[in-house]
Tab-separated table of C-alpha atoms and ligand atoms in Angstrom:
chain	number	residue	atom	x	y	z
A	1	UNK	CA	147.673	199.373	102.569
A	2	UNK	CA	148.451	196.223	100.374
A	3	UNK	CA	148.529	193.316	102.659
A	4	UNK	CA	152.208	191.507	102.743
A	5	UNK	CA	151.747	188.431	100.946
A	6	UNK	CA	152.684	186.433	103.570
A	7	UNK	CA	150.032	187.702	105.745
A	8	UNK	CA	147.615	187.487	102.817
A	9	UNK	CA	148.386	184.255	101.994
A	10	UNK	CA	147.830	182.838	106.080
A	11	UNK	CA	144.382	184.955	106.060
A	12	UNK	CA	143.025	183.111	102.989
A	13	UNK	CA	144.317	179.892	104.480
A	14	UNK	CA	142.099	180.805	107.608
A	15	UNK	CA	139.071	181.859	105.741
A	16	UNK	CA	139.127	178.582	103.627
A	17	UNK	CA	139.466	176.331	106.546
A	18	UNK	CA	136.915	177.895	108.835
A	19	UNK	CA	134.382	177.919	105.527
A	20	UNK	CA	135.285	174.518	105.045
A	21	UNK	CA	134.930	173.679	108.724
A	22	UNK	CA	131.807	175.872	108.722
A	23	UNK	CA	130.112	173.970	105.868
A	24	UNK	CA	131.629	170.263	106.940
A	25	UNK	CA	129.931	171.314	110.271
A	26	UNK	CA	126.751	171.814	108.888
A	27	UNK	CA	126.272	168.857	106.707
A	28	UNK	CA	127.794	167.101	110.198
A	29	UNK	CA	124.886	168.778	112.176
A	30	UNK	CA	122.190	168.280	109.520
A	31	UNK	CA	122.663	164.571	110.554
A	32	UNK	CA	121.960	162.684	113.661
A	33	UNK	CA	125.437	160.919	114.914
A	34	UNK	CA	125.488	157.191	115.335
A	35	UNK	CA	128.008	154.823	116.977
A	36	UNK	CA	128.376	151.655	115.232
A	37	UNK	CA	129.567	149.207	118.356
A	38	UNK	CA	130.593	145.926	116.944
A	39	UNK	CA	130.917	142.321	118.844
A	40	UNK	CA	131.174	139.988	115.916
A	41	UNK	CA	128.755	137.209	114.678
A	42	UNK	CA	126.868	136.135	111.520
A	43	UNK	CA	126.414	140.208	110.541
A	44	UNK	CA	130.396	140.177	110.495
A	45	UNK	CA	130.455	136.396	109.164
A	46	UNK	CA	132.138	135.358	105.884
A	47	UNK	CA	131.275	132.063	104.030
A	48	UNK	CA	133.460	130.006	101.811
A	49	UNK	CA	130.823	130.567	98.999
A	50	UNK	CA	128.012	132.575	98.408
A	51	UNK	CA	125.808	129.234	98.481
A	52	UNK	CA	126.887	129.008	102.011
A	53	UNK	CA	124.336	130.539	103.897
A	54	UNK	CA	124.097	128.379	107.006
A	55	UNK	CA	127.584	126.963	106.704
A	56	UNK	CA	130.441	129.649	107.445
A	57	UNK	CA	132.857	131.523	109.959
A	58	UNK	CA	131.535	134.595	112.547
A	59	UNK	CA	132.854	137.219	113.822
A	60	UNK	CA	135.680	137.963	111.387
A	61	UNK	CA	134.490	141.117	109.121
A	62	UNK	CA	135.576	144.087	111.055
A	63	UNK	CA	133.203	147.222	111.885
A	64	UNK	CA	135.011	149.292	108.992
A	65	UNK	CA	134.293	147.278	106.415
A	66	UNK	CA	130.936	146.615	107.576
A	67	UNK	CA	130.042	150.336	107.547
A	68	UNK	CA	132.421	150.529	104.225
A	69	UNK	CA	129.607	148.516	102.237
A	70	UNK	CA	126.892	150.569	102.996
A	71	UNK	CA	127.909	153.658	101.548
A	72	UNK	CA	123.775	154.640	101.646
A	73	UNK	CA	123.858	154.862	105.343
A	74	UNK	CA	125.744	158.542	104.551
A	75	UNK	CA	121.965	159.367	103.509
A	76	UNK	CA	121.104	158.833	106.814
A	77	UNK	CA	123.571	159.661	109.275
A	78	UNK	CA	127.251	160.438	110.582
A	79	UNK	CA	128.343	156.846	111.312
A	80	UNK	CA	131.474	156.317	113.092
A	81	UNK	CA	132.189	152.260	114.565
A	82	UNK	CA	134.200	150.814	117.080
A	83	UNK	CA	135.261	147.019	117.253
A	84	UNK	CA	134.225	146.526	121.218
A	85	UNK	CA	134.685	142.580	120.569
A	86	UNK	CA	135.195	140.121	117.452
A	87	UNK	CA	133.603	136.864	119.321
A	88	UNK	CA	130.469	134.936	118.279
A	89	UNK	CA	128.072	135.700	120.529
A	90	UNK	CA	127.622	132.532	121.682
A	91	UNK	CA	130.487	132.932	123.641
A	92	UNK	CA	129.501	135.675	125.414
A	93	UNK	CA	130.618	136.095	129.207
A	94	UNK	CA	128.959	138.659	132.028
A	95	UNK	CA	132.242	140.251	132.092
A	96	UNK	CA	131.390	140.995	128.014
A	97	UNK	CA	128.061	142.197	128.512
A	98	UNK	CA	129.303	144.568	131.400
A	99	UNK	CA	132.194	145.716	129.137
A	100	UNK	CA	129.978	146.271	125.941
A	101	UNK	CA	127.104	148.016	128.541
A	102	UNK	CA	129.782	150.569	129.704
A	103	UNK	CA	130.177	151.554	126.249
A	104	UNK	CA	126.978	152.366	125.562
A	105	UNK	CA	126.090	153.708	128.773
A	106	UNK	CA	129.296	156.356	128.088
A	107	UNK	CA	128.477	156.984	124.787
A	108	UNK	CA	124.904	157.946	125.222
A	109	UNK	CA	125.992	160.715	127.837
A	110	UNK	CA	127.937	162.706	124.968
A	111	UNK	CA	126.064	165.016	123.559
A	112	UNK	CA	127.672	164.445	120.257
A	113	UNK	CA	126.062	160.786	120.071
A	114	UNK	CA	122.205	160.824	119.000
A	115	UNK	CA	122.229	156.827	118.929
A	116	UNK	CA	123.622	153.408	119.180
A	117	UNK	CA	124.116	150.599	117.247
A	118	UNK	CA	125.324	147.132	118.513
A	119	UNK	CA	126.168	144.778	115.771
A	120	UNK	CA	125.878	141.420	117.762
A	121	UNK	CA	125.905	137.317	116.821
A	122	UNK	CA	122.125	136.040	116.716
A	123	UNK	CA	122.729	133.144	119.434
A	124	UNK	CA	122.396	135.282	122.640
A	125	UNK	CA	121.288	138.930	120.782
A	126	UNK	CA	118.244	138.819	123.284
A	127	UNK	CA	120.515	138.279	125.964
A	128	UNK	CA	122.444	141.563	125.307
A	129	UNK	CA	119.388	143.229	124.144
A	130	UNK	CA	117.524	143.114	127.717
A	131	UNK	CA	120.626	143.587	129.822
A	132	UNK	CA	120.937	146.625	127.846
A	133	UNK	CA	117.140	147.665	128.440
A	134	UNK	CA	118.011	146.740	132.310
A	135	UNK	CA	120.831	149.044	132.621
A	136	UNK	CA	121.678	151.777	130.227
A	137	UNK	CA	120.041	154.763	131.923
A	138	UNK	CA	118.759	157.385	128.278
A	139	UNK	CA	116.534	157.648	125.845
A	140	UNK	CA	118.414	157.650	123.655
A	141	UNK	CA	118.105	154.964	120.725
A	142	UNK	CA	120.302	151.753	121.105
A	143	UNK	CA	119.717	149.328	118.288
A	144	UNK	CA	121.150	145.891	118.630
A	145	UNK	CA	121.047	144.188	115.124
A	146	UNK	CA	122.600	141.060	113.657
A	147	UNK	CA	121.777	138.238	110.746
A	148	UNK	CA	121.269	135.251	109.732
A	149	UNK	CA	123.399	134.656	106.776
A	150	UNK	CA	127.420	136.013	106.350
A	151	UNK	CA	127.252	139.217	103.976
A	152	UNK	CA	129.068	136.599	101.551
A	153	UNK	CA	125.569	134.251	101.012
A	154	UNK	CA	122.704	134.658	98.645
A	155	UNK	CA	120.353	136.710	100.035
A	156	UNK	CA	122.410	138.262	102.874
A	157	UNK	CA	120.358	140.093	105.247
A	158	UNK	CA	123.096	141.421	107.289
A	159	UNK	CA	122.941	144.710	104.736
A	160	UNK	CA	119.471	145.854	104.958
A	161	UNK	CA	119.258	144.796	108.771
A	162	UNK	CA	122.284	147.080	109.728
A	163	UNK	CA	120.925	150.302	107.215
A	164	UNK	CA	117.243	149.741	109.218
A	165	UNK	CA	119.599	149.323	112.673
A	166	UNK	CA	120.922	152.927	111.751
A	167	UNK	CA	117.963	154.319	110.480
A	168	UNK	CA	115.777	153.129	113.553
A	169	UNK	CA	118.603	154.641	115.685
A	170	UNK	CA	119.047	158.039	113.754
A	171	UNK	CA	115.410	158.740	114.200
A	172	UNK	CA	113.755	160.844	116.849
A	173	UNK	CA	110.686	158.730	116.794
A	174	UNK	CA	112.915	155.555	118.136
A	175	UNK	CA	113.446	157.270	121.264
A	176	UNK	CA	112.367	156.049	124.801
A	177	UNK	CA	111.110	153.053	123.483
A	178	UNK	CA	113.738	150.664	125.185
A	179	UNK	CA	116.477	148.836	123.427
A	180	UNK	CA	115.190	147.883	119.948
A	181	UNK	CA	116.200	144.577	117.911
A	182	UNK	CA	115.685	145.118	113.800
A	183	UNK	CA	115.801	142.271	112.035
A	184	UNK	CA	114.052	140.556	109.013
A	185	UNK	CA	112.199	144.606	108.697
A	186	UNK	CA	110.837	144.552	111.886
A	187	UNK	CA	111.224	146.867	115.173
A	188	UNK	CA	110.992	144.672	118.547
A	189	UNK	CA	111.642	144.825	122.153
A	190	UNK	CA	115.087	144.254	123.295
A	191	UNK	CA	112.772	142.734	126.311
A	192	UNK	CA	110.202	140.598	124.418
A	193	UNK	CA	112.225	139.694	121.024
A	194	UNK	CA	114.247	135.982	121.594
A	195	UNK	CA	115.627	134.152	118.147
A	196	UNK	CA	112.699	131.415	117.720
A	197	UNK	CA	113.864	129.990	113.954
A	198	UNK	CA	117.432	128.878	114.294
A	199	UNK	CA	118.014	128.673	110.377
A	200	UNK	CA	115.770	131.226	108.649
A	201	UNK	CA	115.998	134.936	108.212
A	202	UNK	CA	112.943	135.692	110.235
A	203	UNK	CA	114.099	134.303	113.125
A	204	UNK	CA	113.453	137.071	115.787
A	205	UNK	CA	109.687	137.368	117.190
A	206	UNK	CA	107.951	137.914	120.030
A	207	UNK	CA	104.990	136.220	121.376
A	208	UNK	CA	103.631	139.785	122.039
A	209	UNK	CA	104.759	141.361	118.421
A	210	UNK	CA	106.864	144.003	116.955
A	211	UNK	CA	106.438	147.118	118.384
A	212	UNK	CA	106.446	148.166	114.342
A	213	UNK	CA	108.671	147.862	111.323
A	214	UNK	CA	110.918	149.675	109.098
A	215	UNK	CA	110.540	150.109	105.452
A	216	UNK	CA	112.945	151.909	102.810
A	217	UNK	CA	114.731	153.912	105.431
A	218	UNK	CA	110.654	154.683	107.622
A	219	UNK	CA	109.622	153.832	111.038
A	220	UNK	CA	106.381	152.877	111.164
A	221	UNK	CA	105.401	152.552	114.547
A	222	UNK	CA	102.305	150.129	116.084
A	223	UNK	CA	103.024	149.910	119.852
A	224	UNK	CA	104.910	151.089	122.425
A	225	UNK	CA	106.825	148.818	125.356
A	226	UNK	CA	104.687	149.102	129.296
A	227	UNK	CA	107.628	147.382	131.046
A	228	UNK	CA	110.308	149.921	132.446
A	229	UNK	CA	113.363	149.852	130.565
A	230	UNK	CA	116.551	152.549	130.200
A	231	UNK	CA	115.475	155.741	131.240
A	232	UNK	CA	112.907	154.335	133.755
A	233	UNK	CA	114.773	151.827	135.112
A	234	UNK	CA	116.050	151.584	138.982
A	235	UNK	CA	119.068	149.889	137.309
A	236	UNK	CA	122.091	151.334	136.605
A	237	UNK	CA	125.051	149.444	134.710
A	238	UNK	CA	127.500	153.069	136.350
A	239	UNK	CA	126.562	151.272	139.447
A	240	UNK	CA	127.114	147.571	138.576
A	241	UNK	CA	130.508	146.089	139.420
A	242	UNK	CA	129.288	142.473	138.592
A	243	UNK	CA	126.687	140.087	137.954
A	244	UNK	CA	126.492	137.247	140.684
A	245	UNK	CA	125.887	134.107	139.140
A	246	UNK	CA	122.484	132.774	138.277
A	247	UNK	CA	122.465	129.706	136.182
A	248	UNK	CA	119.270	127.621	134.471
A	249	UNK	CA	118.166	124.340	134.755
A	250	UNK	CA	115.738	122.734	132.496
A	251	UNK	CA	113.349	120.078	133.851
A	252	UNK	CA	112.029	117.141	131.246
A	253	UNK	CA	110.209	114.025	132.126
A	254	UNK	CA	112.405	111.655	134.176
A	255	UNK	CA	114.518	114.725	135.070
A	256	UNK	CA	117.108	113.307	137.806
A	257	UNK	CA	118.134	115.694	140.519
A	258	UNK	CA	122.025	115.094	139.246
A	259	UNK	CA	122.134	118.979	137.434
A	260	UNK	CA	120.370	120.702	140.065
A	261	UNK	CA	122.305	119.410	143.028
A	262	UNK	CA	125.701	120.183	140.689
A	263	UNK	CA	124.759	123.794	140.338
A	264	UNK	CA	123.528	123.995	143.591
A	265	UNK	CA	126.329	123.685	144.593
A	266	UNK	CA	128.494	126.222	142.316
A	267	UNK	CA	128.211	129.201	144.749
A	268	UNK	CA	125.123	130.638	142.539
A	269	UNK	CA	122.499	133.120	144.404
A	270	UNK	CA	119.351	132.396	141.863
A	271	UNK	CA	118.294	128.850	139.744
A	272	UNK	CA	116.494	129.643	137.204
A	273	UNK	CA	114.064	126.395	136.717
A	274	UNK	CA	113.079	126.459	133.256
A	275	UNK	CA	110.125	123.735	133.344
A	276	UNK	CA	107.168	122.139	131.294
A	277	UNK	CA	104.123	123.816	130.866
A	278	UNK	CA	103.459	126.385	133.072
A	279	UNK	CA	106.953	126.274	134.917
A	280	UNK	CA	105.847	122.853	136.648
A	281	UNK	CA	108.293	121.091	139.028
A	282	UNK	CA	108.845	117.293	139.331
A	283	UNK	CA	107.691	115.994	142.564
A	284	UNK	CA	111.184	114.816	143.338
A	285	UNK	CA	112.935	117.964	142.397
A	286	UNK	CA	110.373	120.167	144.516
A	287	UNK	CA	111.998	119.669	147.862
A	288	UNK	CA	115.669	119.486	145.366
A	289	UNK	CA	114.581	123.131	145.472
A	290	UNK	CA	113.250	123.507	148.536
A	291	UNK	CA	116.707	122.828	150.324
A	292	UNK	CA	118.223	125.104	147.976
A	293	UNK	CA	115.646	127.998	148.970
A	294	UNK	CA	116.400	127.258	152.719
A	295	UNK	CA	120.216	127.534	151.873
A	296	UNK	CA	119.868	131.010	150.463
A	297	UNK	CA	119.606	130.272	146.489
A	298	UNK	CA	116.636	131.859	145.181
A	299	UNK	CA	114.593	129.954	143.082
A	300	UNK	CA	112.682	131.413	139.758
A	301	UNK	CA	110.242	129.534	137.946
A	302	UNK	CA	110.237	129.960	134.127
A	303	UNK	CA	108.925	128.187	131.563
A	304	UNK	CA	110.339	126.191	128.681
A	305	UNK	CA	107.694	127.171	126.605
A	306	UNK	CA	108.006	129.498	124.033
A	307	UNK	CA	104.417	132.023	125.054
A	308	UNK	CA	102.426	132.763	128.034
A	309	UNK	CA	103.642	133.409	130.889
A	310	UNK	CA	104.540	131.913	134.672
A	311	UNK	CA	101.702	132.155	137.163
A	312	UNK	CA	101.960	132.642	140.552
A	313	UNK	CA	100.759	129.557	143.060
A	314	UNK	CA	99.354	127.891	140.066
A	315	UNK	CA	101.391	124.972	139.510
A	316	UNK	CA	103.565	125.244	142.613
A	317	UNK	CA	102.553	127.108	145.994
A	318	UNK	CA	105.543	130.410	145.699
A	319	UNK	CA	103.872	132.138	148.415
A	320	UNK	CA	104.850	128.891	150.567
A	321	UNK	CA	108.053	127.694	148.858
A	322	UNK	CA	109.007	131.909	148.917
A	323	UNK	CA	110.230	131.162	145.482
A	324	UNK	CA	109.621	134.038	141.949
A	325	UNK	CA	107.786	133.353	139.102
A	326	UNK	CA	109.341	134.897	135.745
A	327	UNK	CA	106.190	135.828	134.498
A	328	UNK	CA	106.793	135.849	130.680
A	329	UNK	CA	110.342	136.103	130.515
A	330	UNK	CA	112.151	132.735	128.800
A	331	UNK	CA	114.830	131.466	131.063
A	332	UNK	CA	117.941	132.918	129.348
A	333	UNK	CA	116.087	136.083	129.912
A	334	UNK	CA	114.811	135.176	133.362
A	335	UNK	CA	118.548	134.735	134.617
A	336	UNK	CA	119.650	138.266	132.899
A	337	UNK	CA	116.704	139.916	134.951
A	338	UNK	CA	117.675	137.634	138.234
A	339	UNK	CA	121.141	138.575	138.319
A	340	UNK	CA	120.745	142.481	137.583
A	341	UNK	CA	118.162	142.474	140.161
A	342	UNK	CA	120.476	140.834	142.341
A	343	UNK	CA	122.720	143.676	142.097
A	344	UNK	CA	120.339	145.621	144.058
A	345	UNK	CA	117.969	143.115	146.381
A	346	UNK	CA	117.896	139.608	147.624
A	347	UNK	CA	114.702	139.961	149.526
A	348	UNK	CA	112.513	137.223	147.681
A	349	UNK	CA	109.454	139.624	147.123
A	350	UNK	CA	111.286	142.663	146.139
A	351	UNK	CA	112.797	140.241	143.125
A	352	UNK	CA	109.058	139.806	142.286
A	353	UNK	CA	108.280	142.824	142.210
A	354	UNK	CA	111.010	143.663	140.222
A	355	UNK	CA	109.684	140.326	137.760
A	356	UNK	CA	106.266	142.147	137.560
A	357	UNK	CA	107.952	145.419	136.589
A	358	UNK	CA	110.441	144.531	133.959
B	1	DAS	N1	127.176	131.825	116.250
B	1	DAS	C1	126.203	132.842	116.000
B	1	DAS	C2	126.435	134.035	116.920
B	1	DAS	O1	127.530	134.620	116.878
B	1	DAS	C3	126.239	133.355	114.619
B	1	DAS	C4	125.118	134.341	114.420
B	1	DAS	O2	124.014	133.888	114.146
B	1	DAS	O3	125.319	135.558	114.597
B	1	DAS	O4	125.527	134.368	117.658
């Protein structure tokens, strides 16, 4: 019996979309999925002239066009974005970083999402980068990349470190290794990675190295992190509501007790003392801190140098004071880990612990 045409015509209609479907579904599943989240920065920067490398505006190249000049990340995976913010980073609140956290923490629970990308300004990527390792409970890959130079310089890394940022993310081998930074063909630690050049493309390192590096679309991997991070973590950003406010001092010689008695008094729960050497403390600002202790402020020592880390009753007595030592975390990373841990403690040794951990 012929088949009215009608009827003939809707069947082949059917047939043609479900093949189509069938085969769009297939190339879609042949490839991992990966969510482009953008916040702004250099990576989304745009320069008056391609001489201006240092000199030019952030955070004004949106996520679509970003993506839309890298047609060879279709080589490597589905990549969808999503404009989360347009700010440089710089400007970053905790409001921002619990925002851009949610994200990625909701994301990561789909099962059509096999890794993140966060294209961030360089100024406070490390920031992001360990709150991120802190809270996001998966293994799942998160990549947090940015660059240097605007797309519109010389020499623009922005490219290359966004295709490795995908590639690192789309790959099985990238997963429960923490939040990763690529930059400059490296793979580091969202935990040990800070921005140590302030004005040359290799300006992310870590004292204790990349955990490996990325070459022509390869992982090649040399490490693996020992602090807990994502999956391992006791934090949970689905838990976090806010981040109570821990703010950093820095101590130089003749250091006057003006700042810390100002922030002391701001309502804050942790000072982060960020001091000479090995965290030392001016005699006159020891008992500065010592009256802040006995008002309820916790007080971390850090370091304001670059390696090594904080040790415990060397240059001050902790055990006495019942003050933390940030082992090797930096201050700006010290106060990320002091007010996440906040979130869950304020028992003095329990935020050590929690220092030695992560
Ligand atoms: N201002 C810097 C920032 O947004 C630009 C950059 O280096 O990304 O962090």
């Amino acid at each position: 019996m012929r088949m009215n045409p009608w009827r003939r015509w809707l069947t082949g209609l059917v047939l043609a979309v479900t093949g189509a479907v069938g085969s769009a579904q297939y190339a879609v599943s042949s490839q991992p999925n990966v969510v482009v989240l953008a916040t702004g920065g250099t990576i989304a920067g745009a320069g008056a002239s391609a001489l201006n490398s240092a000199t030019y505006a952030a955070a004004k190249v949106p996520v679509d066009k970003l993506l839309a000049g890298l047609p060879e990340l279709t080589k490597v995976a589905n990549v969808r974005g999503e404009q989360v913010f347009q700010i440089a980073s710089e400007s970053f609140t905790n409001e921002q970083l619990l925002t851009l956290a949610r994200r990625v923490s909701a994301l990561v629970k789909q099962a059509d999402v096999d890794g993140i990308v966060v294209t961030h300004g360089t100024d406070t990527l490390e920031e992001t980068a360990y709150f991120l390792n802190l809270v996001v409970r998966t293994s799942k890959p998160i990549v947090v990349v940015g660059s240097m130079r605007p797309g519109t310089a010389l020499s623009a890394d922005g490219a290359l470190n966004l295709y490795d940022a995908v590639v690192v993310a789309a790959s099985n081998d990238s997963a429960g290794k923490g939040v990763l930074v690529t930059m400059n063909d490296e793979i580091q630690s969202g935990r040990d990675v800070s921005k140590n050049v302030n004005i040359k493309t290799n300006a992310f390192t870590s004292q204790w190295g990349p955990l490996g590096m990325v070459v022509e679309g390869k992982n090649y991997w040399f490490r693996a992190p020992v602090k807990r991070h994502t999956g391992g973590s006791e934090f949970n950003i689905d838990e976090i509501t806010s981040l109570a406010p821990v703010e950093i001092v820095y101590s130089y010689g003749n250091v006057p007790r003006t700042a810390f008695d100002a922030v002391g008094k701001s309502g804050i729960k942790a000072l982060v003392h960020g001091g000479p050497g090995n965290g030392s403390v001016a005699d006159r600002i020891v008992p500065v801190l010592r009256d802040l202790r006995a008002k309820g402020v916790h007080i971390i020592r850090s370091s304001r140098v670059a390696d090594g880390f904080v040790l415990r009753n060397a240059e001050q007595p902790d055990d006495q004071y019942d003050w933390v030592v940030a082992h090797d975390l930096r201050p700006q990373k010290a106060r990320i880990l002091a007010a996440v841990a906040l979130t869950k403690t304020n028992d003095p040794k329990e935020l050590q612990r929690i220092f030695w951990e992560y």
